[in-house]
Coordinates of C-alpha atoms in Angstrom, one line a residue:
M24 CA 169.9 147.4 45.7
R25 CA 170.1 143.9 45.7
H26 CA 167.7 143.9 48.6
L27 CA 165.7 145.2 46.6
I28 CA 165.5 143.1 43.3
D29 CA 165.2 139.7 45.8
K30 CA 162.1 142.2 47.7
L31 CA 161.3 142.2 43.1
S32 CA 161.5 139.0 42.6
L33 CA 160.2 137.4 45.3
F34 CA 156.8 139.7 45.0
I35 CA 156.6 138.4 41.1
S36 CA 157.1 134.6 42.5
M37 CA 154.5 135.2 44.5
V38 CA 151.8 136.2 42.0
A39 CA 153.2 133.7 39.9
L40 CA 151.9 131.1 42.2
A41 CA 148.9 132.8 42.9
L42 CA 147.3 132.8 39.1
A43 CA 148.5 129.5 38.5
S44 CA 146.0 128.9 41.5
C45 CA 143.7 130.7 39.2
A46 CA 144.4 128.6 36.0
S47 CA 141.7 128.9 33.1
P48 CA 139.1 126.0 32.8
A49 CA 141.5 123.8 30.0
T50 CA 143.6 123.0 32.8
Q51 CA 141.4 123.8 36.5
M52 CA 138.1 121.8 36.2
A53 CA 135.6 123.7 38.0
T54 CA 133.0 122.5 40.4
P55 CA 130.1 121.3 39.4
E56 CA 126.9 123.0 39.5
P57 CA 125.1 120.3 42.1
V58 CA 121.7 119.4 40.5
K59 CA 119.2 116.7 40.8
L60 CA 117.7 114.1 38.3
K61 CA 114.5 111.8 38.8
V62 CA 116.2 108.2 36.7
S63 CA 114.0 106.0 36.2
V64 CA 115.5 102.2 37.2
L65 CA 114.5 98.4 37.8
P66 CA 116.4 96.1 40.3
F67 CA 118.1 94.5 37.1
I68 CA 121.5 94.0 36.4
S69 CA 121.5 95.4 33.6
Y70 CA 121.0 98.2 35.7
A71 CA 123.5 98.0 36.9
P72 CA 126.0 102.0 35.5
F73 CA 123.4 103.2 37.4
F74 CA 124.1 101.7 40.4
I75 CA 127.5 101.8 40.0
A76 CA 128.3 105.1 39.5
L77 CA 126.2 105.4 42.7
E78 CA 127.7 103.6 44.4
E79 CA 131.1 104.9 43.4
G80 CA 130.9 108.0 43.7
F81 CA 130.5 108.9 40.1
F82 CA 128.0 110.7 39.7
A83 CA 128.3 113.0 42.8
E84 CA 132.0 113.3 41.3
Q85 CA 129.9 115.2 38.2
G86 CA 127.3 117.0 40.9
I87 CA 124.5 114.8 40.1
E88 CA 122.1 114.4 42.4
V89 CA 120.3 111.1 41.6
E90 CA 116.9 109.7 42.9
F91 CA 116.0 106.3 41.8
L92 CA 112.3 105.9 40.8
R93 CA 111.2 102.3 39.4
I94 CA 109.1 101.6 36.4
E95 CA 108.1 98.8 35.4
A96 CA 107.5 99.3 32.3
T97 CA 108.5 101.1 29.4
S98 CA 105.5 103.0 27.8
E99 CA 104.6 103.7 31.5
A100 CA 107.9 105.9 31.5
M101 CA 107.1 107.2 29.1
P102 CA 104.8 110.1 29.2
A103 CA 107.4 110.4 33.0
L104 CA 110.1 111.5 30.2
A105 CA 108.4 113.3 27.8
S106 CA 105.9 115.5 30.5
G107 CA 108.7 116.3 32.4
E108 CA 108.6 114.5 35.5
I109 CA 111.4 112.7 35.5
D110 CA 114.8 113.2 33.3
V111 CA 116.0 110.0 32.6
A112 CA 113.8 106.6 31.6
A113 CA 116.4 103.2 30.8
G114 CA 114.6 100.4 29.1
F115 CA 113.9 98.8 25.3
Y116 CA 114.0 99.5 22.1
D117 CA 110.2 99.2 21.6
V118 CA 106.4 100.8 20.1
S119 CA 105.8 102.9 23.0
T120 CA 108.5 105.3 22.5
L121 CA 108.5 105.4 18.6
N122 CA 105.4 107.2 18.9
A123 CA 105.3 108.9 21.9
I124 CA 108.7 110.2 19.6
A125 CA 106.7 110.2 16.2
Q126 CA 103.9 112.0 17.9
G127 CA 106.5 115.0 18.3
G128 CA 108.0 114.1 21.9
K129 CA 110.6 115.3 23.0
I130 CA 112.3 111.8 23.5
K131 CA 115.7 111.2 22.0
Y132 CA 117.7 108.2 22.4
V133 CA 121.3 108.9 24.0
S134 CA 123.7 105.9 24.5
D135 CA 123.7 101.9 24.9
K136 CA 122.4 99.1 27.5
G137 CA 123.0 96.7 26.7
Y138 CA 123.1 94.3 22.6
L139 CA 122.6 91.1 21.4
D140 CA 126.3 90.4 21.2
A141 CA 126.5 87.4 19.2
Q142 CA 129.7 86.1 20.4
S143 CA 127.8 86.8 24.4
C144 CA 125.8 84.7 26.8
A145 CA 122.1 84.3 26.5
F146 CA 120.9 87.8 28.7
A147 CA 117.5 88.5 26.2
T148 CA 115.9 84.4 25.1
W149 CA 113.2 82.4 26.0
V150 CA 113.0 80.0 28.8
V151 CA 111.2 76.5 28.3
R152 CA 109.6 74.9 30.2
Q153 CA 111.9 71.7 31.4
D154 CA 109.8 68.9 30.2
I155 CA 108.7 70.3 26.7
L156 CA 113.2 70.3 26.4
D157 CA 113.3 67.1 28.1
S158 CA 110.2 65.5 25.4
G159 CA 112.2 67.0 22.4
T160 CA 109.1 68.2 21.6
L161 CA 110.6 72.2 19.8
D162 CA 113.3 69.8 18.3
D163 CA 110.8 70.8 14.8
L164 CA 109.5 74.5 15.6
N165 CA 105.7 73.3 13.5
N166 CA 105.2 71.9 17.1
L167 CA 105.1 75.6 18.8
K168 CA 101.8 75.6 17.3
G169 CA 99.0 76.3 20.4
M170 CA 102.1 76.8 23.1
K171 CA 101.3 78.9 24.9
I172 CA 104.1 81.7 25.7
A173 CA 103.6 84.5 27.6
L174 CA 106.1 88.6 27.0
T175 CA 105.0 91.9 26.8
P176 CA 102.9 93.0 24.1
A177 CA 104.2 95.6 21.1
S178 CA 108.5 95.0 22.8
S179 CA 111.1 93.9 21.6
A180 CA 109.8 89.6 22.7
E181 CA 106.7 89.6 20.5
Y182 CA 109.6 90.9 17.6
A183 CA 111.9 88.1 18.5
L184 CA 108.6 85.9 18.5
Y185 CA 107.9 86.7 15.4
L186 CA 111.1 85.5 14.3
L187 CA 111.0 82.8 15.0
L188 CA 107.3 82.2 13.5
E189 CA 109.1 83.0 10.8
E190 CA 110.9 80.1 10.1
A191 CA 108.6 77.5 10.1
D192 CA 106.5 79.9 8.0
L193 CA 103.8 80.1 10.9
S194 CA 102.4 83.8 12.4
E195 CA 100.7 84.8 15.6
E196 CA 98.1 83.4 15.5
D197 CA 98.9 79.8 15.4
V198 CA 100.0 80.2 19.2
E199 CA 98.0 81.7 22.9
V200 CA 100.1 84.8 23.4
L201 CA 100.6 85.7 27.3
N202 CA 100.5 89.3 28.5
I203 CA 101.5 88.8 32.1
P204 CA 104.3 90.3 34.0
V205 CA 107.8 88.6 34.4
P206 CA 108.2 87.8 37.9
N207 CA 104.5 85.9 37.2
R208 CA 105.7 83.4 33.7
H209 CA 108.6 82.7 36.2
E210 CA 106.0 80.9 38.8
G211 CA 103.6 79.3 34.9
L212 CA 106.4 78.2 34.8
G213 CA 106.3 76.6 36.9
N214 CA 102.3 75.5 38.1
G215 CA 102.6 74.8 34.2
S216 CA 100.5 77.7 33.0
I217 CA 103.4 78.8 31.0
D218 CA 104.2 76.4 28.3
I219 CA 107.3 79.3 27.0
A220 CA 109.3 83.2 28.0
A221 CA 110.5 85.7 27.0
T222 CA 112.8 86.3 29.9
G223 CA 115.8 88.1 31.1
E224 CA 117.7 88.5 33.8
P225 CA 118.2 87.5 37.1
W226 CA 115.1 85.0 36.7
V227 CA 116.8 82.8 33.6
V228 CA 119.4 82.2 36.0
R229 CA 116.6 81.5 38.9
A230 CA 113.8 79.3 36.2
I231 CA 117.3 77.4 36.3
N232 CA 117.7 77.4 40.2
A233 CA 114.6 75.7 40.5
G234 CA 114.1 73.4 37.4
Y235 CA 111.2 75.6 35.8
G236 CA 112.9 75.8 32.8
N237 CA 115.8 76.6 30.4
I238 CA 117.3 78.6 27.6
W239 CA 115.6 78.1 24.3
R240 CA 117.2 79.8 20.8
P241 CA 118.5 82.7 22.9
W242 CA 117.8 86.4 21.3
N243 CA 121.7 86.2 20.1
E244 CA 121.4 84.5 18.5
Y245 CA 119.1 85.5 15.1
M246 CA 118.9 88.8 16.1
P247 CA 122.6 89.0 17.0
N248 CA 123.8 92.2 17.3
F249 CA 121.1 94.1 18.4
Q250 CA 120.1 96.9 20.3
F251 CA 118.6 95.5 23.1
S252 CA 118.2 98.8 25.8
I253 CA 118.5 102.2 25.3
I254 CA 118.9 105.5 27.6
M255 CA 116.4 107.7 26.1
Y256 CA 116.5 111.3 28.0
G257 CA 112.9 114.1 27.6
P258 CA 112.7 117.9 27.7
N259 CA 114.3 118.4 30.5
L260 CA 118.4 117.2 29.7
L261 CA 117.3 117.8 25.4
E262 CA 116.9 121.2 25.5
K263 CA 117.0 122.6 29.3
N264 CA 120.0 121.8 30.6
P265 CA 122.4 119.5 28.1
D266 CA 124.8 120.3 30.4
A267 CA 124.2 118.3 33.6
G268 CA 122.7 115.3 30.8
R269 CA 126.6 116.4 29.4
R270 CA 128.1 114.5 33.4
F271 CA 125.1 112.1 34.4
M272 CA 126.6 110.3 30.7
I273 CA 130.4 111.0 31.8
A274 CA 129.5 109.5 35.5
Y275 CA 127.4 106.7 33.4
L276 CA 130.4 105.1 31.1
K277 CA 132.9 106.0 33.5
A278 CA 130.3 103.3 35.3
V279 CA 130.1 101.4 31.9
R280 CA 134.1 100.3 32.0
Q281 CA 134.3 99.3 35.2
Y282 CA 131.2 96.7 34.6
N283 CA 133.1 95.2 31.5
Q284 CA 135.4 94.4 33.9
G285 CA 133.3 91.8 34.0
K286 CA 132.2 89.7 37.6
T287 CA 135.0 91.5 40.1
E288 CA 133.9 91.6 44.0
R289 CA 132.9 95.1 43.6
N290 CA 131.2 94.9 40.5
V291 CA 129.3 92.1 42.3
E292 CA 129.0 93.4 45.2
I293 CA 127.2 96.3 44.3
I294 CA 124.7 94.7 42.0
A295 CA 123.7 92.2 44.1
K296 CA 123.0 95.0 46.0
H297 CA 120.4 97.2 44.5
T298 CA 119.2 93.3 42.4
Q299 CA 118.6 91.9 45.3
M300 CA 119.6 88.5 44.4
Q301 CA 122.2 87.2 46.0
P302 CA 126.4 87.0 44.9
E303 CA 125.8 83.9 44.2
E304 CA 123.1 84.7 42.1
V305 CA 125.0 87.9 40.3
R306 CA 127.9 85.7 39.5
Q307 CA 126.2 83.0 37.5
A308 CA 123.7 85.0 35.4
C309 CA 124.4 86.2 32.1
W310 CA 125.5 90.0 32.4
M311 CA 124.1 91.6 29.0
A312 CA 127.0 93.3 26.6
M313 CA 127.5 96.3 27.0
K314 CA 129.3 99.2 24.5
S315 CA 131.9 100.8 26.5
D316 CA 131.5 103.8 24.6
G317 CA 128.0 104.5 24.5
S318 CA 127.3 103.5 20.6
L319 CA 124.2 102.2 19.5
V320 CA 123.3 99.5 17.0
L321 CA 121.4 101.2 14.2
E322 CA 120.9 98.7 11.9
G323 CA 117.4 96.5 13.4
M324 CA 116.0 99.4 14.2
E325 CA 114.9 99.4 11.6
G326 CA 113.4 96.4 10.8
F327 CA 111.7 96.4 14.3
Q328 CA 110.3 99.3 12.6
E329 CA 108.8 97.9 9.0
W330 CA 107.6 94.4 11.5
A331 CA 106.2 97.6 13.9
F332 CA 104.5 99.7 10.8
N333 CA 103.2 96.7 8.9
K334 CA 101.1 95.3 11.9
G335 CA 99.8 98.3 12.4
L336 CA 101.8 98.9 16.6
L337 CA 103.3 102.0 14.9
V338 CA 101.8 106.0 14.2
S339 CA 104.4 105.8 11.7
K340 CA 108.1 104.8 11.2
V341 CA 110.4 107.5 12.0
S342 CA 113.3 108.5 11.1
E343 CA 116.9 108.2 12.4
E344 CA 117.5 112.5 13.0
Q345 CA 114.3 112.1 15.3
L346 CA 115.7 109.5 16.5
V347 CA 118.9 109.5 18.7
D348 CA 121.6 112.3 19.4
L349 CA 124.7 111.1 19.8
S350 CA 126.1 114.2 21.5
F351 CA 125.7 113.4 24.5
V352 CA 128.2 110.3 24.6
E353 CA 130.7 112.1 22.0
Y354 CA 131.4 114.8 24.7
A355 CA 131.7 112.3 27.1
N356 CA 133.7 109.5 25.4
Q357 CA 136.2 113.0 24.6
Y358 CA 135.9 113.9 28.0
L359 CA 136.3 110.6 30.0
E360 CA 139.8 110.9 26.8
E361 CA 141.1 113.6 28.6
H362 CA 140.6 113.3 31.6
A363 CA 142.1 110.1 31.7
D364 CA 144.3 109.9 34.0
Q365 CA 142.3 111.8 36.7

């Protein structure tokens, strides 16, 4: 009898062990279904969390294989995002996205990708030609009259110009606005064909190092907490495969938290690799402020929409409900909190 009891006990133990190895999803993570996502990126520091998530295996952990596609302007990415040609777009808060949404495009702002922190360095700013700065001409804002200013029209840069000119009771008619690609603005400052350029990193540090110009009136000083850059999902992740959207966001926010550790050797190494900047440039440059929880700063968006609508750039204003879906960051934050020790 004793021998029979021992055998029964051994059998029960083996069954218990087998059941433990097949624990429910609540206690043991299932392997995510592999998925390929097309993501628009540019070789700039503000895209660093994408590069970190790739290099550190955060996308792979979530069963995501990313294909990075270089799309130069947010306005170019919107049709591809709305049609499902790409899955994720990252770019500036601008008119093209608002118009696409107003006209029924299945696009949502789903996460922060950089905001203008009043306490941070000058990531987005005006860079003024060095000889103009040295002359003291711009000590009086009225001297902006007639100056050649390079920026992307219908964007946060044009809105920043509007706010700047408003201080001096001027308008865009008082200056010459030039629609010039960002890399060419750097050259224009150097050859004197541009007086002022709207720019961000790495072009700020490159203009300074080349002696072409320097920072003037950083936007975070007069547009504090403005939501400068955003991650957007299209119909592929909003409707067809929201699970992939949640998994992408988990990997992204995990990377943002590593990014927010600052200019560590590993972060500098990854950013230098994907931006073709020198490591010393990466260390010198201003890094865009980002929210570790992915939350969006919505307050400044209304002022931008009001300006764009009054200027005739918007077909109609867009409500917060039409514009924003924070369910993905909410899910990702909960997941990362529950798996903080893994």
